[in-house]
Structures are given as C-alpha cells and as structure tokens.
C-alpha cells in the first residue's frame, strides 16, 4: 500500500537525519588519519642534553643563590649521563654534599658520600668534601660533629688543609667556645700548617658576632705580631665593629693600621659618614657617637658643625654635663657659633647641681691659667645656668670676671643676666642692665625684648611706674 502523504514526509525527514550521521561518519576517517600527523607536527623536539660542563655551571649558579634543592635536582639529572669509567668533578660533588648537609643534615650527606664512592670506584673524597659537609655545623655551633668530621678525614689518610681548620674555627666561635677555637691554632702548628691571614680573621669575626670585642682585639694584636697583616678592607670592617662594640683600643689600632697602609683618605671619608648615621640613633646608642667622634679627633679629621653639635647631645644622653660643656668650647675653637638651643640645654644640665656650675667655671679658669683663649659663649652658658639656679650673685660674679678673661659682653651675655633678674624678680637690676646695654651700644634681639616684657610683668605697680 502506498503510505499517506504525511507519513511519506515524516519518513523522508527521518531518512535525511539518518543520512547525515552516515555522511559525517564517512568523512571522519580522513580526519582521524590526519590527527597523528598534526600531533607529530605539534610535538616539541626532544630536549638537547646539556654537557657536563654546562650542568656544572648551573650547579655553581644555584649554589651562589643558595638554591640547594635545585643543586640536588640538577645532580640527579647528571647521574644518568656518566658513563662507565667516568666520575663527577670534585667541585660538583662538594656542592652536592654541602647542599645535602644543609637541607637534610650531616648523616645524610655522609651517606651520599658513601653511595658516590660505591658507584664511582675512581672517586675519593678530599679535605674539601669534609669542609663542604662541615658547613652545616656552623650555624648551630656543632663543634662535636665538626671534630668528628675532622677525625674522619684524618682516618681516611687525607691531609688536613687551611680550609678545614678555618671552618672548624668558625664552628667553635659560633658555639662561643673561644678557648677551643684558639686551641685549633696550636693544632695547626703541630701539623706544620701555619695560620694564614684569613685564619685569624675567622676567629676575629666570630668574636665580633658574639660581641666579644676584647677577644677580637687580643687576636688582632697576635695577628699583627706574627706578621699576618690585615688588608685595608679588613681594617675598615674591624674598625666599624670596634666602634659598634665601643672598644677604644681596638678602634685606635685599626686607625693606626689604616694609616700604615696609606688608606687614611678612605678613613677621612668614612668616619664622618658613619658619624652622621650614628647621630640618627644618638638617644639609643650615644656611646657609638662618642666613639666615632674620638676616632675622628684621633685621626685629625675635621668634623662638620652639625656633627659637632650632635656630640653635645651624646654627652647629655650619657649624663656627662661637663663634657657636654667642654664640647661647646670645642665648637667655638673650631670657628663655629654654638646653636642657642643647645647652649640652653647644656645650661639646664649644669644647673642640676650648683657644683656642676662651679666645675664648668673651673674648666674655663684652667684654660686662662694655661694661656688659652676662653670663648665668650662658654661664659654665657654658665651665666644662663646661674639664671636657672636663680642665683643672682653667682651670675653677676661671673659677669664681673669677663674683663679678667679678656672678653666683652654681647647680647647673649645680657640676655642671660636679664633672665637671671626675671627668675629672681630683680626689677632694678634688670633695668640697670638694659641701660648698660644701651650705653654699650649693644643692639637688643627678640629674646632681649621678650625678657624685658617678662621683667615688667613680674614687677610691682610702683616698679613699673619707675621703669616708665
């Protein structure tokens, strides 16, 4: 029977739908066949095998960057490239042993050393290999393990060298066993190995890390006595450490060493720079400022004005008011004018005790006796201290000594005297001072007018009328 028209239409659509997958299926084989070729075209070329020398350079770079895990991974790649009868370079093995010791510990590094010896019959560990493993003992100061490695080296029939002893000194110093570290010098001499410059420096640097400046100084003395002379850079670094640790003798010894090496120019540039840096922390470390300043004076370095004023603050932080006062005198001798604020600060420190004011005056009296000029700003500081003490008699007595010192008062002198009158409410004396200023043709400054106003405010009504 002939199907209805609707069924015929439905059947034709179904047939068409069935035909499309069939056509796609027929077209698929060529695509599938081409897929392997495309994949082959996209596949990267096989990695080029690096030479042993190139891999060694990679390991060296990784060691410099302290990428110890990368060192071990690179060496694993290298192992597959060694042919029978060959062996890795000693430098590569030492780098691998050090990396293993630092990441997994000394036992793991020694186990690796045994495995390498088993795999490469021609390989034999040298002193440098034990030095590499010993690096893991430095941070923790594991002198017991370091000594064991040293004994293992000797038991293997290999001779110890400077590197093994230098590393052992670092380990002992890290553990703060300085007597043990010093004994290593004796062991070296017993084995006919003379300590080198770097051997002494290893000990000295270990002392600096432990803040043992006196031990470092003693070893530096021994170093120079045995003609193991430090270099210019060595002296510079030690100088900075001695300054930091406030060791005067060591600091001066480094200065003398730099002079002997002809490097005083470097020192003249370095000390002011260090002094400026130290002044940023003058409250926390005033001794460092004073130590650097003393070094500058010893070396004959001209210290800038700002840094000289900073030394005053360092003495104040150290509760040394007389030395702070003497620094004011030094500033004047250098041709500088002391900053008024600093002069006032020193006066405040002196007035804590009346005896301190007397001591400051005796400093100037001693200079006059020795025929040395006395700077007027120093006298003004003493008068200002008397003002803060509210001691009118002492202030005017000091003023009366100006002629004996060969000095004439200036506006700062009269300001200090006026301040004394204000503090003691001596209106009449203050007015007489103002008249003396006018007679001496000393021009008043802002402070003078301020003190005159303060004087009038403290005066009685009758005294104000008289002043007018």
Coordinates of C-alpha atoms in Angstrom, one line a residue:
X1 CA 0.0 0.0 0.0
X2 CA 1.0 3.5 -0.7
X3 CA 1.6 5.3 2.6
X4 CA -0.2 8.6 3.3
X5 CA 1.4 11.8 2.3
X6 CA 2.1 12.8 6.0
X7 CA 3.9 9.5 6.6
X8 CA 5.9 9.9 3.5
X9 CA 7.0 13.4 4.6
X10 CA 7.9 12.1 8.0
X11 CA 9.9 9.2 6.6
X12 CA 11.8 11.4 4.3
X13 CA 12.9 13.7 7.2
X14 CA 14.0 10.7 9.2
X15 CA 15.9 9.3 6.3
X16 CA 17.6 12.6 5.8
X17 CA 18.5 12.7 9.5
X18 CA 19.9 9.2 9.3
X19 CA 21.8 10.0 6.2
X20 CA 23.7 13.0 7.8
X21 CA 25.4 11.0 10.5
X22 CA 26.3 8.4 7.9
X23 CA 27.9 11.1 5.8
X24 CA 29.8 12.5 8.8
X25 CA 30.9 9.0 9.7
X26 CA 32.2 8.6 6.2
X27 CA 34.1 11.8 6.4
X28 CA 35.7 11.1 9.8
X29 CA 38.3 8.5 8.8
X30 CA 40.4 11.0 6.8
X31 CA 40.4 13.5 9.7
X32 CA 41.3 10.7 12.2
X33 CA 44.1 9.7 9.9
X34 CA 45.4 13.2 9.7
X35 CA 45.3 13.6 13.5
X36 CA 48.6 11.7 14.2
X37 CA 50.4 13.8 11.6
X38 CA 49.2 17.0 13.3
X39 CA 50.1 15.7 16.7
X40 CA 53.5 14.8 15.4
X41 CA 53.9 18.3 14.0
X42 CA 52.9 20.0 17.3
X43 CA 55.1 17.7 19.5
X44 CA 58.3 19.7 20.6
X45 CA 61.7 18.4 19.6
X46 CA 63.5 16.3 22.2
X47 CA 65.4 18.3 24.8
X48 CA 69.1 18.8 24.0
X49 CA 71.2 17.0 26.5
X50 CA 73.5 19.6 28.3
X51 CA 77.2 18.8 28.6
X52 CA 78.7 18.1 32.0
X53 CA 80.4 21.4 32.0
X54 CA 77.2 23.3 31.3
X55 CA 75.4 21.4 34.1
X56 CA 78.3 22.2 36.4
X57 CA 77.9 25.9 35.7
X58 CA 74.2 25.6 36.6
X59 CA 75.0 23.9 39.8
X60 CA 77.6 26.7 40.6
X61 CA 74.9 29.4 40.0
X62 CA 72.4 27.5 42.1
X63 CA 75.0 27.3 45.0
X64 CA 75.7 31.0 44.8
X65 CA 72.0 31.7 45.0
X66 CA 71.7 29.2 47.9
X67 CA 69.1 27.1 45.9
X68 CA 70.2 23.9 47.5
X69 CA 67.2 21.8 46.3
X70 CA 68.0 22.8 42.7
X71 CA 71.6 21.7 43.2
X72 CA 70.4 18.2 44.2
X73 CA 67.9 18.0 41.4
X74 CA 70.5 19.0 38.8
X75 CA 72.9 16.4 40.1
X76 CA 70.2 13.7 39.8
X77 CA 69.9 14.6 36.1
X78 CA 73.7 14.4 35.7
X79 CA 74.0 11.0 37.2
X80 CA 72.3 9.4 34.2
X81 CA 74.9 11.0 31.8
X82 CA 78.0 9.4 33.5
X83 CA 79.4 6.5 31.5
X84 CA 81.4 3.6 32.9
X85 CA 84.8 4.6 34.0
X86 CA 84.0 8.3 34.5
X87 CA 83.3 10.2 37.7
X88 CA 81.9 13.6 38.6
X89 CA 84.2 16.6 39.2
X90 CA 85.2 17.2 42.8
X91 CA 83.8 20.7 42.7
X92 CA 80.4 19.3 41.8
X93 CA 80.5 16.7 44.5
X94 CA 81.4 19.2 47.1
X95 CA 78.5 21.4 46.1
X96 CA 76.1 18.5 46.3
X97 CA 77.5 17.4 49.7
X98 CA 77.1 20.9 51.1
X99 CA 73.6 21.1 49.8
X100 CA 72.7 17.8 51.2
X101 CA 74.2 18.6 54.6
X102 CA 72.4 21.9 54.8
X103 CA 69.0 20.5 53.8
X104 CA 69.0 17.0 55.2
X105 CA 71.8 17.0 57.8
X106 CA 75.3 15.7 58.2
X107 CA 74.4 12.0 58.4
X108 CA 72.5 12.2 55.1
X109 CA 75.5 13.9 53.4
X110 CA 77.9 11.3 54.7
X111 CA 75.5 8.6 53.4
X112 CA 75.6 10.3 50.0
X113 CA 79.3 10.4 50.1
X114 CA 79.4 6.6 50.7
X115 CA 77.0 6.0 47.8
X116 CA 79.1 8.1 45.5
X117 CA 82.2 6.2 46.4
X118 CA 80.4 2.9 45.7
X119 CA 79.1 4.0 42.3
X120 CA 82.3 5.6 41.1
X121 CA 85.3 3.4 42.2
X122 CA 87.7 6.1 41.0
X123 CA 86.2 8.8 43.2
X124 CA 87.8 9.7 46.6
X125 CA 86.7 12.4 48.9
X126 CA 89.3 15.1 49.7
X127 CA 89.5 17.6 52.5
X128 CA 87.3 20.0 50.6
X129 CA 84.5 17.4 50.7
X130 CA 84.6 17.3 54.5
X131 CA 84.7 21.1 54.6
X132 CA 81.6 21.1 52.5
X133 CA 79.8 18.8 54.9
X134 CA 81.1 20.8 57.9
X135 CA 79.3 23.9 56.6
X136 CA 76.1 22.5 58.2
X137 CA 77.8 22.7 61.7
X138 CA 78.5 26.5 61.6
X139 CA 75.0 27.9 62.2
X140 CA 74.3 25.7 65.3
X141 CA 77.9 25.7 66.6
X142 CA 78.0 21.9 66.5
X143 CA 81.7 21.5 67.4
X144 CA 81.2 17.8 68.3
X145 CA 80.2 16.9 64.8
X146 CA 82.8 19.2 63.3
X147 CA 85.5 17.5 65.3
X148 CA 84.2 14.1 64.2
X149 CA 84.4 15.1 60.6
X150 CA 87.9 16.2 61.1
X151 CA 88.9 12.9 62.7
X152 CA 87.2 11.0 59.8
X153 CA 89.3 13.0 57.3
X154 CA 92.5 12.1 59.1
X155 CA 91.4 8.4 59.4
X156 CA 90.8 8.3 55.6
X157 CA 94.5 9.1 55.2
X158 CA 93.9 12.5 53.7
X159 CA 95.8 15.5 55.0
X160 CA 94.0 18.5 56.6
X161 CA 94.4 21.9 55.0
X162 CA 93.8 25.5 55.9
X163 CA 90.1 25.3 54.8
X164 CA 89.3 22.5 57.3
X165 CA 90.9 24.4 60.2
X166 CA 89.3 27.7 59.2
X167 CA 85.9 26.1 59.1
X168 CA 86.4 24.5 62.5
X169 CA 87.4 27.8 64.0
X170 CA 84.1 29.3 62.6
X171 CA 82.2 26.4 64.2
X172 CA 83.9 26.8 67.6
X173 CA 83.3 30.5 67.6
X174 CA 79.7 30.0 66.7
X175 CA 79.4 27.8 69.8
X176 CA 81.2 30.6 71.8
X177 CA 83.9 28.1 72.7
X178 CA 86.7 30.6 72.0
X179 CA 89.3 28.6 74.0
X180 CA 88.6 25.6 71.8
X181 CA 88.9 27.8 68.7
X182 CA 92.2 29.2 70.0
X183 CA 93.4 25.6 70.5
X184 CA 93.0 25.0 66.8
X185 CA 95.8 27.4 66.1
X186 CA 98.1 25.2 68.2
X187 CA 96.9 22.1 66.3
X188 CA 97.7 23.7 63.1
X189 CA 101.3 24.5 64.2
X190 CA 101.7 20.9 65.4
X191 CA 100.8 19.7 61.9
X192 CA 103.3 22.2 60.4
X193 CA 100.4 24.3 58.9
X194 CA 101.0 28.0 59.6
X195 CA 97.8 30.0 60.2
X196 CA 97.1 32.5 57.4
X197 CA 95.6 35.9 57.5
X198 CA 92.1 34.5 56.8
X199 CA 92.5 32.1 59.7
X200 CA 92.9 35.0 62.2
X201 CA 90.1 36.8 60.6
X202 CA 87.8 33.8 61.0
X203 CA 88.4 33.9 64.7
X204 CA 88.1 37.7 65.0
X205 CA 84.8 37.8 63.0
X206 CA 83.5 35.1 65.3
X207 CA 84.3 37.2 68.3
X208 CA 82.5 40.2 66.7
X209 CA 79.4 38.1 66.2
X210 CA 79.4 37.1 69.8
X211 CA 80.1 40.8 70.9
X212 CA 83.5 39.7 72.3
X213 CA 85.4 42.8 71.4
X214 CA 88.3 42.2 73.9
X215 CA 89.0 38.7 72.5
X216 CA 88.9 40.1 68.9
X217 CA 91.4 42.8 70.0
X218 CA 93.7 40.3 71.5
X219 CA 93.7 38.1 68.4
X220 CA 94.3 41.2 66.2
X221 CA 97.4 42.0 68.4
X222 CA 98.6 38.5 67.9
X223 CA 97.9 38.7 64.2
X224 CA 100.0 41.8 63.7
X225 CA 102.8 40.5 66.0
X226 CA 103.0 37.4 63.8
X227 CA 103.1 39.5 60.6
X228 CA 99.7 38.4 59.3
X229 CA 98.9 42.0 58.4
X230 CA 95.2 42.7 57.6
X231 CA 94.3 44.4 54.4
X232 CA 92.7 47.8 54.1
X233 CA 89.3 46.3 53.8
X234 CA 89.9 44.1 56.8
X235 CA 90.9 47.1 58.9
X236 CA 87.9 49.1 57.7
X237 CA 85.4 46.3 58.7
X238 CA 87.1 45.7 62.1
X239 CA 87.1 49.4 62.8
X240 CA 83.3 49.5 62.3
X241 CA 82.9 46.5 64.6
X242 CA 85.1 48.0 67.3
X243 CA 83.1 51.3 67.1
X244 CA 79.8 49.4 67.3
X245 CA 81.1 47.5 70.4
X246 CA 82.6 50.7 71.9
X247 CA 86.1 49.3 72.2
X248 CA 88.5 52.2 72.1
X249 CA 91.8 50.3 71.9
X250 CA 90.7 48.1 69.0
X251 CA 89.3 51.1 67.2
X252 CA 92.5 53.0 67.6
X253 CA 94.6 50.0 66.5
X254 CA 92.5 49.9 63.2
X255 CA 93.1 53.6 62.7
X256 CA 96.8 53.1 63.1
X257 CA 96.7 50.1 60.7
X258 CA 94.9 52.2 58.1
X259 CA 97.5 54.9 58.4
X260 CA 100.2 52.3 57.9
X261 CA 98.5 51.0 54.7
X262 CA 98.2 54.6 53.4
X263 CA 94.4 54.4 53.5
X264 CA 93.8 57.4 55.7
X265 CA 91.9 59.2 52.9
X266 CA 89.3 56.4 53.0
X267 CA 89.1 56.8 56.7
X268 CA 88.6 60.6 56.4
X269 CA 85.6 59.9 54.1
X270 CA 84.2 57.0 56.1
X271 CA 84.2 58.4 59.7
X272 CA 82.0 61.5 59.0
X273 CA 79.6 59.3 57.1
X274 CA 79.4 56.8 60.0
X275 CA 79.1 59.6 62.5
X276 CA 76.1 61.1 60.6
X277 CA 74.4 57.7 60.6
X278 CA 75.1 57.2 64.3
X279 CA 73.5 60.5 65.1
X280 CA 70.2 59.2 63.9
X281 CA 70.3 56.9 66.9
X282 CA 72.0 59.2 69.4
X283 CA 69.4 58.5 72.1
X284 CA 69.7 54.7 71.8
X285 CA 73.5 54.5 71.2
X286 CA 75.2 57.7 72.4
X287 CA 78.4 55.7 73.1
X288 CA 78.7 54.9 69.4
X289 CA 78.6 58.6 68.5
X290 CA 81.2 59.4 71.1
X291 CA 83.5 56.6 69.9
X292 CA 83.3 57.7 66.3
X293 CA 83.9 61.3 67.3
X294 CA 87.0 60.3 69.3
X295 CA 88.2 58.4 66.3
X296 CA 87.8 61.4 64.1
X297 CA 89.7 63.6 66.6
X298 CA 92.5 61.0 66.9
X299 CA 92.8 60.8 63.1
X300 CA 92.8 64.6 62.8
X301 CA 89.6 64.6 60.7
X302 CA 87.7 67.9 60.6
X303 CA 84.2 67.2 61.9
X304 CA 81.3 69.3 60.4
X305 CA 79.4 71.7 62.6
X306 CA 76.2 69.7 62.7
X307 CA 78.0 66.5 63.8
X308 CA 79.9 68.5 66.5
X309 CA 76.6 69.7 68.0
X310 CA 75.3 66.1 67.9
X311 CA 78.2 65.1 70.1
X312 CA 76.8 67.5 72.8
X313 CA 73.6 65.6 72.8
X314 CA 75.5 62.3 73.1
X315 CA 77.3 63.6 76.2
X316 CA 73.9 64.7 77.7
X317 CA 72.4 61.2 77.0
X318 CA 75.4 59.8 78.8
X319 CA 74.8 62.1 81.7
X320 CA 78.1 63.9 81.2
X321 CA 77.2 67.6 81.5
X322 CA 80.8 68.8 82.0
X323 CA 81.9 67.0 78.8
X324 CA 78.9 68.5 77.0
X325 CA 80.1 71.9 78.2
X326 CA 83.6 71.2 77.0
X327 CA 82.2 70.3 73.6
X328 CA 80.6 73.8 73.5
X329 CA 84.2 75.2 74.0
X330 CA 85.5 72.8 71.2
X331 CA 82.7 74.0 68.8
X332 CA 83.9 77.6 69.4
X333 CA 87.5 76.7 68.9
X334 CA 86.6 75.2 65.5
X335 CA 85.3 78.6 64.5
X336 CA 81.6 77.8 64.8
X337 CA 78.9 79.6 66.7
X338 CA 77.0 77.2 69.1
X339 CA 73.3 76.9 68.5
X340 CA 71.4 78.8 71.2
X341 CA 69.1 76.0 71.8
X342 CA 72.0 73.6 72.5
X343 CA 73.6 76.2 74.8
X344 CA 70.4 76.4 76.8
X345 CA 70.2 72.6 77.0
X346 CA 73.7 72.4 78.4
X347 CA 72.9 75.2 80.9
X348 CA 69.9 73.2 82.0
X349 CA 72.1 70.1 82.6
X350 CA 74.7 72.1 84.6
X351 CA 72.1 73.7 86.9
X352 CA 71.0 70.3 88.2
X353 CA 73.7 70.8 90.8
X354 CA 75.4 74.0 91.8
X355 CA 78.8 72.2 92.0
X356 CA 78.5 71.4 88.2
X357 CA 78.3 75.1 87.5
X358 CA 81.5 75.6 89.5
X359 CA 83.2 72.7 87.7
X360 CA 82.3 74.3 84.4
X361 CA 83.8 77.6 85.5
X362 CA 87.0 75.8 86.6
X363 CA 87.3 74.4 83.1
X364 CA 87.5 78.0 81.8
X365 CA 89.7 79.1 84.6
X366 CA 92.2 76.3 83.7
X367 CA 92.3 77.5 80.1
X368 CA 93.0 81.0 81.2
X369 CA 95.8 79.8 83.5
X370 CA 97.3 77.9 80.6
X371 CA 97.2 81.0 78.4
X372 CA 94.4 79.5 76.2
X373 CA 91.6 81.8 74.9
X374 CA 88.3 81.4 76.6
X375 CA 85.3 81.6 74.3
X376 CA 82.5 84.0 75.3
X377 CA 79.6 81.6 74.5
X378 CA 81.0 79.3 77.2
X379 CA 80.8 82.1 79.8
X380 CA 77.2 82.8 78.6
X381 CA 76.3 79.2 79.2
X382 CA 77.5 79.4 82.8
X383 CA 75.5 82.7 83.4
X384 CA 72.4 81.0 81.9
X385 CA 72.9 78.1 84.3
X386 CA 73.0 80.6 87.2
X387 CA 69.8 82.1 85.9
X388 CA 68.1 78.7 86.0
X389 CA 69.5 78.2 89.5
X390 CA 68.0 81.6 90.4
X391 CA 71.5 82.6 91.8
X392 CA 71.8 86.3 91.1
X393 CA 75.1 86.7 93.0
X394 CA 76.8 83.9 91.1
X395 CA 75.6 85.2 87.7
X396 CA 76.8 88.7 88.3
X397 CA 80.1 87.5 89.8
X398 CA 80.7 85.5 86.6
X399 CA 79.9 88.6 84.5
X400 CA 82.4 90.5 86.6
X401 CA 85.2 88.1 85.5
X402 CA 84.7 88.8 81.8
X403 CA 87.4 91.5 81.9
X404 CA 89.9 89.1 83.5
X405 CA 89.2 86.7 80.7
X406 CA 89.8 89.4 78.2
X407 CA 86.2 89.4 77.0
X408 CA 83.5 91.9 76.5
X409 CA 79.8 91.1 76.9
X410 CA 77.5 90.6 73.9
X411 CA 73.7 90.4 73.6
X412 CA 73.7 86.8 74.7
X413 CA 75.5 87.7 77.9
X414 CA 73.0 90.4 78.7
X415 CA 70.1 88.1 77.9
X416 CA 71.4 85.5 80.3
X417 CA 71.8 88.2 83.0
X418 CA 68.3 89.6 82.2
X419 CA 66.9 86.0 82.6
X420 CA 68.5 85.8 86.0
X421 CA 66.8 89.1 87.0
X422 CA 63.4 87.7 85.7
X423 CA 63.8 84.5 87.7
X424 CA 64.8 86.3 90.9
X425 CA 62.3 89.2 90.4
X426 CA 65.1 91.8 90.5
X427 CA 63.4 94.6 88.6
X428 CA 66.0 97.3 89.5
X429 CA 69.0 95.1 88.4
X430 CA 67.2 94.3 85.2
X431 CA 66.6 98.0 84.4
X432 CA 70.2 98.8 85.1
X433 CA 71.3 96.0 82.7
X434 CA 69.1 97.5 79.9
X435 CA 70.7 100.8 80.5
X436 CA 74.2 99.2 80.3
X437 CA 73.2 97.6 77.0
X438 CA 72.2 100.9 75.6
X439 CA 75.3 102.6 76.8
X440 CA 77.5 99.9 75.3
X441 CA 75.5 100.2 72.0
X442 CA 74.6 96.5 72.1
X443 CA 71.5 96.0 69.9
X444 CA 68.7 94.1 71.5
X445 CA 67.3 91.0 69.8
X446 CA 63.9 89.3 70.1
X447 CA 65.0 87.5 73.3
X448 CA 66.0 90.8 74.9
X449 CA 62.6 92.3 74.3
X450 CA 60.9 89.2 75.5
X451 CA 62.8 89.2 78.8
X452 CA 62.1 92.9 79.2
X453 CA 58.4 92.2 78.9
X454 CA 58.7 89.3 81.4
X455 CA 60.6 91.6 83.8
X456 CA 57.8 94.2 83.6
X457 CA 55.1 91.6 84.1
X458 CA 56.7 90.4 87.3
X459 CA 57.4 93.8 88.7
X460 CA 55.1 95.6 91.2
X461 CA 53.0 98.6 90.1
X462 CA 55.4 101.1 91.6
X463 CA 58.4 99.4 89.9
X464 CA 56.5 99.7 86.6
X465 CA 56.0 103.4 87.1
X466 CA 59.7 103.9 87.8
X467 CA 60.6 101.9 84.7
X468 CA 58.4 104.2 82.6

